[in-house]
PDB file of N, CA and C in Angstrom:
ATOM      1  N   UNK A   1      16.289 -13.409  11.767  1.00  0.00           N
ATOM      2  CA  UNK A   1      15.695 -12.612  10.740  1.00  0.00           C
ATOM      3  C   UNK A   1      15.931 -11.140  11.027  1.00  0.00           C
ATOM      4  N   UNK A   2      16.290 -10.385  10.010  1.00  0.00           N
ATOM      5  CA  UNK A   2      16.493  -8.950  10.162  1.00  0.00           C
ATOM      6  C   UNK A   2      15.191  -8.201  10.019  1.00  0.00           C
ATOM      7  N   UNK A   3      15.257  -6.916  10.284  1.00  0.00           N
ATOM      8  CA  UNK A   3      14.084  -6.062  10.155  1.00  0.00           C
ATOM      9  C   UNK A   3      13.770  -5.831   8.688  1.00  0.00           C
ATOM     10  N   UNK A   4      12.523  -5.594   8.393  1.00  0.00           N
ATOM     11  CA  UNK A   4      12.117  -5.294   7.029  1.00  0.00           C
ATOM     12  C   UNK A   4      12.285  -3.818   6.721  1.00  0.00           C
ATOM     13  N   UNK A   5      12.002  -3.461   5.490  1.00  0.00           N
ATOM     14  CA  UNK A   5      12.073  -2.055   5.086  1.00  0.00           C
ATOM     15  C   UNK A   5      11.135  -1.823   3.912  1.00  0.00           C
ATOM     16  N   UNK A   6      10.886  -0.568   3.608  1.00  0.00           N
ATOM     17  CA  UNK A   6      10.027  -0.226   2.479  1.00  0.00           C
ATOM     18  C   UNK A   6      10.463   1.064   1.829  1.00  0.00           C
ATOM     19  N   UNK A   7      10.085   1.202   0.554  1.00  0.00           N
ATOM     20  CA  UNK A   7      10.377   2.416  -0.208  1.00  0.00           C
ATOM     21  C   UNK A   7       9.067   2.881  -0.830  1.00  0.00           C
ATOM     22  N   UNK A   8       8.704   4.135  -0.562  1.00  0.00           N
ATOM     23  CA  UNK A   8       7.504   4.753  -1.126  1.00  0.00           C
ATOM     24  C   UNK A   8       7.931   5.852  -2.077  1.00  0.00           C
ATOM     25  N   UNK A   9       7.449   5.771  -3.319  1.00  0.00           N
ATOM     26  CA  UNK A   9       7.713   6.816  -4.310  1.00  0.00           C
ATOM     27  C   UNK A   9       6.384   7.460  -4.676  1.00  0.00           C
ATOM     28  N   UNK A  10       6.343   8.785  -4.638  1.00  0.00           N
ATOM     29  CA  UNK A  10       5.126   9.531  -4.963  1.00  0.00           C
ATOM     30  C   UNK A  10       5.486  10.567  -6.022  1.00  0.00           C
ATOM     31  N   UNK A  11       4.647  10.668  -7.056  1.00  0.00           N
ATOM     32  CA  UNK A  11       4.879  11.641  -8.126  1.00  0.00           C
ATOM     33  C   UNK A  11       3.540  12.214  -8.585  1.00  0.00           C
ATOM     34  N   UNK A  12       3.567  13.397  -9.211  1.00  0.00           N
ATOM     35  CA  UNK A  12       2.324  14.016  -9.690  1.00  0.00           C
ATOM     36  C   UNK A  12       1.655  13.166 -10.774  1.00  0.00           C
ATOM     37  N   UNK A  13       0.323  13.210 -10.810  1.00  0.00           N
ATOM     38  CA  UNK A  13      -0.451  12.529 -11.838  1.00  0.00           C
ATOM     39  C   UNK A  13      -1.478  13.524 -12.385  1.00  0.00           C
ATOM     40  N   UNK A  14      -2.297  13.110 -13.284  1.00  0.00           N
ATOM     41  CA  UNK A  14      -3.293  13.978 -13.916  1.00  0.00           C
ATOM     42  C   UNK A  14      -4.338  14.475 -12.930  1.00  0.00           C
ATOM     43  N   UNK A  15      -4.861  15.659 -13.167  1.00  0.00           N
ATOM     44  CA  UNK A  15      -5.973  16.178 -12.382  1.00  0.00           C
ATOM     45  C   UNK A  15      -5.685  16.441 -10.927  1.00  0.00           C
ATOM     46  N   UNK A  16      -4.440  16.691 -10.571  1.00  0.00           N
ATOM     47  CA  UNK A  16      -4.096  16.985  -9.184  1.00  0.00           C
ATOM     48  C   UNK A  16      -3.925  15.759  -8.308  1.00  0.00           C
ATOM     49  N   UNK A  17      -4.063  14.581  -8.889  1.00  0.00           N
ATOM     50  CA  UNK A  17      -3.856  13.343  -8.127  1.00  0.00           C
ATOM     51  C   UNK A  17      -2.365  13.047  -8.032  1.00  0.00           C
ATOM     52  N   UNK A  18      -2.021  12.048  -7.257  1.00  0.00           N
ATOM     53  CA  UNK A  18      -0.634  11.600  -7.109  1.00  0.00           C
ATOM     54  C   UNK A  18      -0.541  10.131  -7.477  1.00  0.00           C
ATOM     55  N   UNK A  19       0.527   9.728  -8.096  1.00  0.00           N
ATOM     56  CA  UNK A  19       0.795   8.316  -8.402  1.00  0.00           C
ATOM     57  C   UNK A  19       1.797   7.817  -7.363  1.00  0.00           C
ATOM     58  N   UNK A  20       1.584   6.584  -6.865  1.00  0.00           N
ATOM     59  CA  UNK A  20       2.502   6.029  -5.884  1.00  0.00           C
ATOM     60  C   UNK A  20       2.957   4.639  -6.283  1.00  0.00           C
ATOM     61  N   UNK A  21       4.117   4.263  -5.798  1.00  0.00           N
ATOM     62  CA  UNK A  21       4.648   2.902  -5.903  1.00  0.00           C
ATOM     63  C   UNK A  21       5.272   2.590  -4.552  1.00  0.00           C
ATOM     64  N   UNK A  22       4.875   1.482  -3.956  1.00  0.00           N
ATOM     65  CA  UNK A  22       5.358   1.079  -2.642  1.00  0.00           C
ATOM     66  C   UNK A  22       5.945  -0.323  -2.755  1.00  0.00           C
ATOM     67  N   UNK A  23       7.200  -0.466  -2.413  1.00  0.00           N
ATOM     68  CA  UNK A  23       7.885  -1.754  -2.414  1.00  0.00           C
ATOM     69  C   UNK A  23       8.376  -2.031  -1.006  1.00  0.00           C
ATOM     70  N   UNK A  24       7.981  -3.172  -0.447  1.00  0.00           N
ATOM     71  CA  UNK A  24       8.312  -3.522   0.930  1.00  0.00           C
ATOM     72  C   UNK A  24       8.943  -4.916   0.952  1.00  0.00           C
ATOM     73  N   UNK A  25       9.961  -5.074   1.774  1.00  0.00           N
ATOM     74  CA  UNK A  25      10.549  -6.390   2.023  1.00  0.00           C
ATOM     75  C   UNK A  25      10.427  -6.665   3.509  1.00  0.00           C
ATOM     76  N   UNK A  26       9.792  -7.773   3.856  1.00  0.00           N
ATOM     77  CA  UNK A  26       9.648  -8.158   5.254  1.00  0.00           C
ATOM     78  C   UNK A  26      10.947  -8.712   5.802  1.00  0.00           C
ATOM     79  N   UNK A  27      11.028  -8.846   7.096  1.00  0.00           N
ATOM     80  CA  UNK A  27      12.212  -9.395   7.744  1.00  0.00           C
ATOM     81  C   UNK A  27      12.539 -10.810   7.281  1.00  0.00           C
ATOM     82  N   UNK A  28      11.543 -11.504   6.712  1.00  0.00           N
ATOM     83  CA  UNK A  28      11.745 -12.863   6.203  1.00  0.00           C
ATOM     84  C   UNK A  28      12.012 -12.861   4.694  1.00  0.00           C
ATOM     85  N   UNK A  29      12.266 -11.685   4.118  1.00  0.00           N
ATOM     86  CA  UNK A  29      12.576 -11.481   2.702  1.00  0.00           C
ATOM     87  C   UNK A  29      11.379 -11.641   1.768  1.00  0.00           C
ATOM     88  N   UNK A  30      10.168 -11.790   2.293  1.00  0.00           N
ATOM     89  CA  UNK A  30       8.989 -11.813   1.441  1.00  0.00           C
ATOM     90  C   UNK A  30       8.671 -10.378   1.030  1.00  0.00           C
ATOM     91  N   UNK A  31       8.135 -10.232  -0.174  1.00  0.00           N
ATOM     92  CA  UNK A  31       7.950  -8.911  -0.762  1.00  0.00           C
ATOM     93  C   UNK A  31       6.475  -8.517  -0.808  1.00  0.00           C
ATOM     94  N   UNK A  32       6.274  -7.212  -0.884  1.00  0.00           N
ATOM     95  CA  UNK A  32       4.948  -6.643  -1.110  1.00  0.00           C
ATOM     96  C   UNK A  32       5.130  -5.486  -2.058  1.00  0.00           C
ATOM     97  N   UNK A  33       4.296  -5.425  -3.082  1.00  0.00           N
ATOM     98  CA  UNK A  33       4.356  -4.325  -4.044  1.00  0.00           C
ATOM     99  C   UNK A  33       2.956  -3.801  -4.288  1.00  0.00           C
ATOM    100  N   UNK A  34       2.799  -2.509  -4.153  1.00  0.00           N
ATOM    101  CA  UNK A  34       1.536  -1.832  -4.415  1.00  0.00           C
ATOM    102  C   UNK A  34       1.818  -0.629  -5.296  1.00  0.00           C
ATOM    103  N   UNK A  35       0.882  -0.284  -6.158  1.00  0.00           N
ATOM    104  CA  UNK A  35       1.005   0.946  -6.928  1.00  0.00           C
ATOM    105  C   UNK A  35      -0.384   1.381  -7.358  1.00  0.00           C
ATOM    106  N   UNK A  36      -0.525   2.667  -7.591  1.00  0.00           N
ATOM    107  CA  UNK A  36      -1.812   3.193  -8.008  1.00  0.00           C
ATOM    108  C   UNK A  36      -1.839   4.700  -7.929  1.00  0.00           C
ATOM    109  N   UNK A  37      -3.055   5.232  -7.871  1.00  0.00           N
ATOM    110  CA  UNK A  37      -3.262   6.672  -7.848  1.00  0.00           C
ATOM    111  C   UNK A  37      -3.891   7.068  -6.520  1.00  0.00           C
ATOM    112  N   UNK A  38      -3.334   8.108  -5.905  1.00  0.00           N
ATOM    113  CA  UNK A  38      -3.845   8.631  -4.633  1.00  0.00           C
ATOM    114  C   UNK A  38      -4.761   9.810  -4.931  1.00  0.00           C
ATOM    115  N   UNK A  39      -5.981   9.732  -4.428  1.00  0.00           N
ATOM    116  CA  UNK A  39      -6.934  10.844  -4.526  1.00  0.00           C
ATOM    117  C   UNK A  39      -7.503  11.081  -3.136  1.00  0.00           C
ATOM    118  N   UNK A  40      -7.460  12.314  -2.687  1.00  0.00           N
ATOM    119  CA  UNK A  40      -7.982  12.669  -1.361  1.00  0.00           C
ATOM    120  C   UNK A  40      -7.409  11.793  -0.252  1.00  0.00           C
ATOM    121  N   UNK A  41      -6.121  11.490  -0.336  1.00  0.00           N
ATOM    122  CA  UNK A  41      -5.433  10.762   0.724  1.00  0.00           C
ATOM    123  C   UNK A  41      -5.608   9.263   0.720  1.00  0.00           C
ATOM    124  N   UNK A  42      -6.233   8.700  -0.339  1.00  0.00           N
ATOM    125  CA  UNK A  42      -6.376   7.254  -0.383  1.00  0.00           C
ATOM    126  C   UNK A  42      -6.285   6.730  -1.809  1.00  0.00           C
ATOM    127  N   UNK A  43      -5.915   5.456  -1.915  1.00  0.00           N
ATOM    128  CA  UNK A  43      -5.849   4.755  -3.193  1.00  0.00           C
ATOM    129  C   UNK A  43      -6.742   3.523  -3.103  1.00  0.00           C
ATOM    130  N   UNK A  44      -7.527   3.281  -4.142  1.00  0.00           N
ATOM    131  CA  UNK A  44      -8.398   2.100  -4.207  1.00  0.00           C
ATOM    132  C   UNK A  44      -7.810   1.133  -5.218  1.00  0.00           C
ATOM    133  N   UNK A  45      -7.523  -0.084  -4.743  1.00  0.00           N
ATOM    134  CA  UNK A  45      -6.929  -1.111  -5.585  1.00  0.00           C
ATOM    135  C   UNK A  45      -7.869  -2.309  -5.660  1.00  0.00           C
ATOM    136  N   UNK A  46      -7.793  -3.056  -6.754  1.00  0.00           N
ATOM    137  CA  UNK A  46      -8.611  -4.264  -6.881  1.00  0.00           C
ATOM    138  C   UNK A  46      -8.255  -5.241  -5.771  1.00  0.00           C
ATOM    139  N   UNK A  47      -9.253  -5.981  -5.312  1.00  0.00           N
ATOM    140  CA  UNK A  47      -9.082  -6.915  -4.209  1.00  0.00           C
ATOM    141  C   UNK A  47      -9.471  -8.316  -4.665  1.00  0.00           C
ATOM    142  N   UNK A  48      -8.526  -9.242  -4.677  1.00  0.00           N
ATOM    143  CA  UNK A  48      -8.804 -10.627  -5.080  1.00  0.00           C
ATOM    144  C   UNK A  48      -9.542 -11.399  -3.993  1.00  0.00           C
ATOM    145  N   UNK A  49      -9.509 -10.932  -2.761  1.00  0.00           N
ATOM    146  CA  UNK A  49     -10.123 -11.645  -1.638  1.00  0.00           C
ATOM    147  C   UNK A  49     -11.641 -11.432  -1.638  1.00  0.00           C
ATOM    148  N   UNK A  50     -12.106 -10.189  -1.837  1.00  0.00           N
ATOM    149  CA  UNK A  50     -13.530  -9.859  -1.800  1.00  0.00           C
ATOM    150  C   UNK A  50     -13.786  -8.735  -2.789  1.00  0.00           C
ATOM    151  N   UNK A  51     -14.424  -9.024  -3.907  1.00  0.00           N
ATOM    152  CA  UNK A  51     -14.635  -8.015  -4.950  1.00  0.00           C
ATOM    153  C   UNK A  51     -15.537  -6.871  -4.493  1.00  0.00           C
ATOM    154  N   UNK A  52     -16.337  -7.071  -3.441  1.00  0.00           N
ATOM    155  CA  UNK A  52     -17.220  -6.027  -2.935  1.00  0.00           C
ATOM    156  C   UNK A  52     -16.511  -5.072  -1.979  1.00  0.00           C
ATOM    157  N   UNK A  53     -15.344  -5.465  -1.480  1.00  0.00           N
ATOM    158  CA  UNK A  53     -14.588  -4.656  -0.529  1.00  0.00           C
ATOM    159  C   UNK A  53     -13.192  -4.420  -1.092  1.00  0.00           C
ATOM    160  N   UNK A  54     -12.956  -3.273  -1.743  1.00  0.00           N
ATOM    161  CA  UNK A  54     -11.658  -3.038  -2.377  1.00  0.00           C
ATOM    162  C   UNK A  54     -10.547  -2.852  -1.357  1.00  0.00           C
ATOM    163  N   UNK A  55      -9.325  -3.015  -1.823  1.00  0.00           N
ATOM    164  CA  UNK A  55      -8.141  -2.711  -1.021  1.00  0.00           C
ATOM    165  C   UNK A  55      -8.005  -1.191  -1.036  1.00  0.00           C
ATOM    166  N   UNK A  56      -8.239  -0.554   0.095  1.00  0.00           N
ATOM    167  CA  UNK A  56      -8.122   0.899   0.200  1.00  0.00           C
ATOM    168  C   UNK A  56      -6.923   1.211   1.075  1.00  0.00           C
ATOM    169  N   UNK A  57      -5.957   1.916   0.487  1.00  0.00           N
ATOM    170  CA  UNK A  57      -4.731   2.277   1.188  1.00  0.00           C
ATOM    171  C   UNK A  57      -4.803   3.768   1.494  1.00  0.00           C
ATOM    172  N   UNK A  58      -4.576   4.126   2.761  1.00  0.00           N
ATOM    173  CA  UNK A  58      -4.612   5.533   3.158  1.00  0.00           C
ATOM    174  C   UNK A  58      -3.198   6.068   3.344  1.00  0.00           C
ATOM    175  N   UNK A  59      -3.034   7.359   3.081  1.00  0.00           N
ATOM    176  CA  UNK A  59      -1.748   8.055   3.192  1.00  0.00           C
ATOM    177  C   UNK A  59      -1.971   9.304   4.027  1.00  0.00           C
ATOM    178  N   UNK A  60      -1.261   9.406   5.145  1.00  0.00           N
ATOM    179  CA  UNK A  60      -1.395  10.564   6.034  1.00  0.00           C
ATOM    180  C   UNK A  60      -0.023  11.146   6.317  1.00  0.00           C
ATOM    181  N   UNK A  61       0.111  12.437   6.081  1.00  0.00           N
ATOM    182  CA  UNK A  61       1.372  13.136   6.338  1.00  0.00           C
ATOM    183  C   UNK A  61       1.630  13.208   7.837  1.00  0.00           C
ATOM    184  N   UNK A  62       2.875  12.937   8.228  1.00  0.00           N
ATOM    185  CA  UNK A  62       3.302  13.045   9.620  1.00  0.00           C
ATOM    186  C   UNK A  62       4.608  13.828   9.655  1.00  0.00           C
ATOM    187  N   UNK A  63       5.026  14.228  10.843  1.00  0.00           N
ATOM    188  CA  UNK A  63       6.269  14.995  10.984  1.00  0.00           C
ATOM    189  C   UNK A  63       7.474  14.274  10.401  1.00  0.00           C
ATOM    190  N   UNK A  64       7.539  12.955  10.548  1.00  0.00           N
ATOM    191  CA  UNK A  64       8.713  12.207  10.111  1.00  0.00           C
ATOM    192  C   UNK A  64       8.496  11.429   8.816  1.00  0.00           C
ATOM    193  N   UNK A  65       7.411  11.688   8.092  1.00  0.00           N
ATOM    194  CA  UNK A  65       7.179  10.987   6.832  1.00  0.00           C
ATOM    195  C   UNK A  65       5.703  10.843   6.526  1.00  0.00           C
ATOM    196  N   UNK A  66       5.350   9.732   5.916  1.00  0.00           N
ATOM    197  CA  UNK A  66       3.969   9.460   5.526  1.00  0.00           C
ATOM    198  C   UNK A  66       3.544   8.124   6.125  1.00  0.00           C
ATOM    199  N   UNK A  67       2.433   8.127   6.857  1.00  0.00           N
ATOM    200  CA  UNK A  67       1.875   6.884   7.405  1.00  0.00           C
ATOM    201  C   UNK A  67       1.014   6.235   6.330  1.00  0.00           C
ATOM    202  N   UNK A  68       1.287   4.971   6.045  1.00  0.00           N
ATOM    203  CA  UNK A  68       0.558   4.208   5.030  1.00  0.00           C
ATOM    204  C   UNK A  68      -0.155   3.068   5.744  1.00  0.00           C
ATOM    205  N   UNK A  69      -1.464   2.903   5.494  1.00  0.00           N
ATOM    206  CA  UNK A  69      -2.226   1.860   6.178  1.00  0.00           C
ATOM    207  C   UNK A  69      -3.344   1.347   5.276  1.00  0.00           C
ATOM    208  N   UNK A  70      -3.819   0.124   5.553  1.00  0.00           N
ATOM    209  CA  UNK A  70      -4.978  -0.432   4.873  1.00  0.00           C
ATOM    210  C   UNK A  70      -6.214  -0.028   5.661  1.00  0.00           C
ATOM    211  N   UNK A  71      -7.251   0.402   4.953  1.00  0.00           N
ATOM    212  CA  UNK A  71      -8.471   0.822   5.638  1.00  0.00           C
ATOM    213  C   UNK A  71      -9.206  -0.376   6.244  1.00  0.00           C
ATOM    214  N   UNK A  72      -9.184  -1.522   5.578  1.00  0.00           N
ATOM    215  CA  UNK A  72      -9.831  -2.740   6.082  1.00  0.00           C
ATOM    216  C   UNK A  72      -8.783  -3.840   6.167  1.00  0.00           C
ATOM    217  N   UNK A  73      -8.565  -4.398   7.334  1.00  0.00           N
ATOM    218  CA  UNK A  73      -7.567  -5.448   7.519  1.00  0.00           C
ATOM    219  C   UNK A  73      -7.842  -6.618   6.590  1.00  0.00           C
ATOM    220  N   UNK A  74      -6.819  -7.130   5.936  1.00  0.00           N
ATOM    221  CA  UNK A  74      -6.935  -8.318   5.114  1.00  0.00           C
ATOM    222  C   UNK A  74      -7.300  -8.075   3.660  1.00  0.00           C
ATOM    223  N   UNK A  75      -7.881  -6.920   3.330  1.00  0.00           N
ATOM    224  CA  UNK A  75      -8.319  -6.702   1.954  1.00  0.00           C
ATOM    225  C   UNK A  75      -7.159  -6.486   0.991  1.00  0.00           C
ATOM    226  N   UNK A  76      -5.983  -6.184   1.483  1.00  0.00           N
ATOM    227  CA  UNK A  76      -4.817  -5.962   0.626  1.00  0.00           C
ATOM    228  C   UNK A  76      -3.839  -7.130   0.675  1.00  0.00           C
ATOM    229  N   UNK A  77      -4.237  -8.244   1.285  1.00  0.00           N
ATOM    230  CA  UNK A  77      -3.319  -9.366   1.475  1.00  0.00           C
ATOM    231  C   UNK A  77      -2.868 -10.003   0.164  1.00  0.00           C
ATOM    232  N   UNK A  78      -3.625  -9.861  -0.910  1.00  0.00           N
ATOM    233  CA  UNK A  78      -3.247 -10.433  -2.193  1.00  0.00           C
ATOM    234  C   UNK A  78      -2.017  -9.792  -2.800  1.00  0.00           C
ATOM    235  N   UNK A  79      -1.603  -8.647  -2.269  1.00  0.00           N
ATOM    236  CA  UNK A  79      -0.430  -7.939  -2.772  1.00  0.00           C
ATOM    237  C   UNK A  79       0.836  -8.306  -2.001  1.00  0.00           C
ATOM    238  N   UNK A  80       0.738  -9.295  -1.104  1.00  0.00           N
ATOM    239  CA  UNK A  80       1.865  -9.600  -0.202  1.00  0.00           C
ATOM    240  C   UNK A  80       2.370 -11.016  -0.322  1.00  0.00           C
ATOM    241  N   UNK A  81       3.622 -11.165   0.077  1.00  0.00           N
ATOM    242  CA  UNK A  81       4.149 -12.483   0.371  1.00  0.00           C
ATOM    243  C   UNK A  81       3.802 -12.801   1.810  1.00  0.00           C
ATOM    244  N   UNK A  82       4.189 -13.955   2.279  1.00  0.00           N
ATOM    245  CA  UNK A  82       3.887 -14.371   3.651  1.00  0.00           C
ATOM    246  C   UNK A  82       4.539 -13.420   4.647  1.00  0.00           C
ATOM    247  N   UNK A  83       3.763 -12.933   5.595  1.00  0.00           N
ATOM    248  CA  UNK A  83       4.218 -12.054   6.677  1.00  0.00           C
ATOM    249  C   UNK A  83       4.889 -10.775   6.195  1.00  0.00           C
ATOM    250  N   UNK A  84       4.645 -10.344   4.977  1.00  0.00           N
ATOM    251  CA  UNK A  84       5.149  -9.042   4.518  1.00  0.00           C
ATOM    252  C   UNK A  84       4.005  -8.050   4.676  1.00  0.00           C
ATOM    253  N   UNK A  85       4.264  -6.938   5.316  1.00  0.00           N
ATOM    254  CA  UNK A  85       3.261  -5.920   5.565  1.00  0.00           C
ATOM    255  C   UNK A  85       3.769  -4.569   5.136  1.00  0.00           C
ATOM    256  N   UNK A  86       2.856  -3.640   4.849  1.00  0.00           N
ATOM    257  CA  UNK A  86       3.293  -2.299   4.492  1.00  0.00           C
ATOM    258  C   UNK A  86       2.914  -1.277   5.549  1.00  0.00           C
ATOM    259  N   UNK A  87       2.128  -1.656   6.541  1.00  0.00           N
ATOM    260  CA  UNK A  87       1.697  -0.692   7.559  1.00  0.00           C
ATOM    261  C   UNK A  87       2.784  -0.442   8.580  1.00  0.00           C
TER     262      UNK A  87
END
């Protein structure tokens, strides 16, 4: 199996927010797709696993790019294929 990769696209949105689209392919060719609006460094997405705990994706600027992570492990799993991750 080869290494996976991802593409993050960020563009301006209304009210100073940013819109993002993240497409990831795992080393096993399973896909993950996320999209939404970033406000104050995070995006809140609906969560099929637990409606009380949303999928919260954080975005932090780094010297070599942007670090993308889930705030709570497992809450964003509904957006993935098997073993596909975006972190």
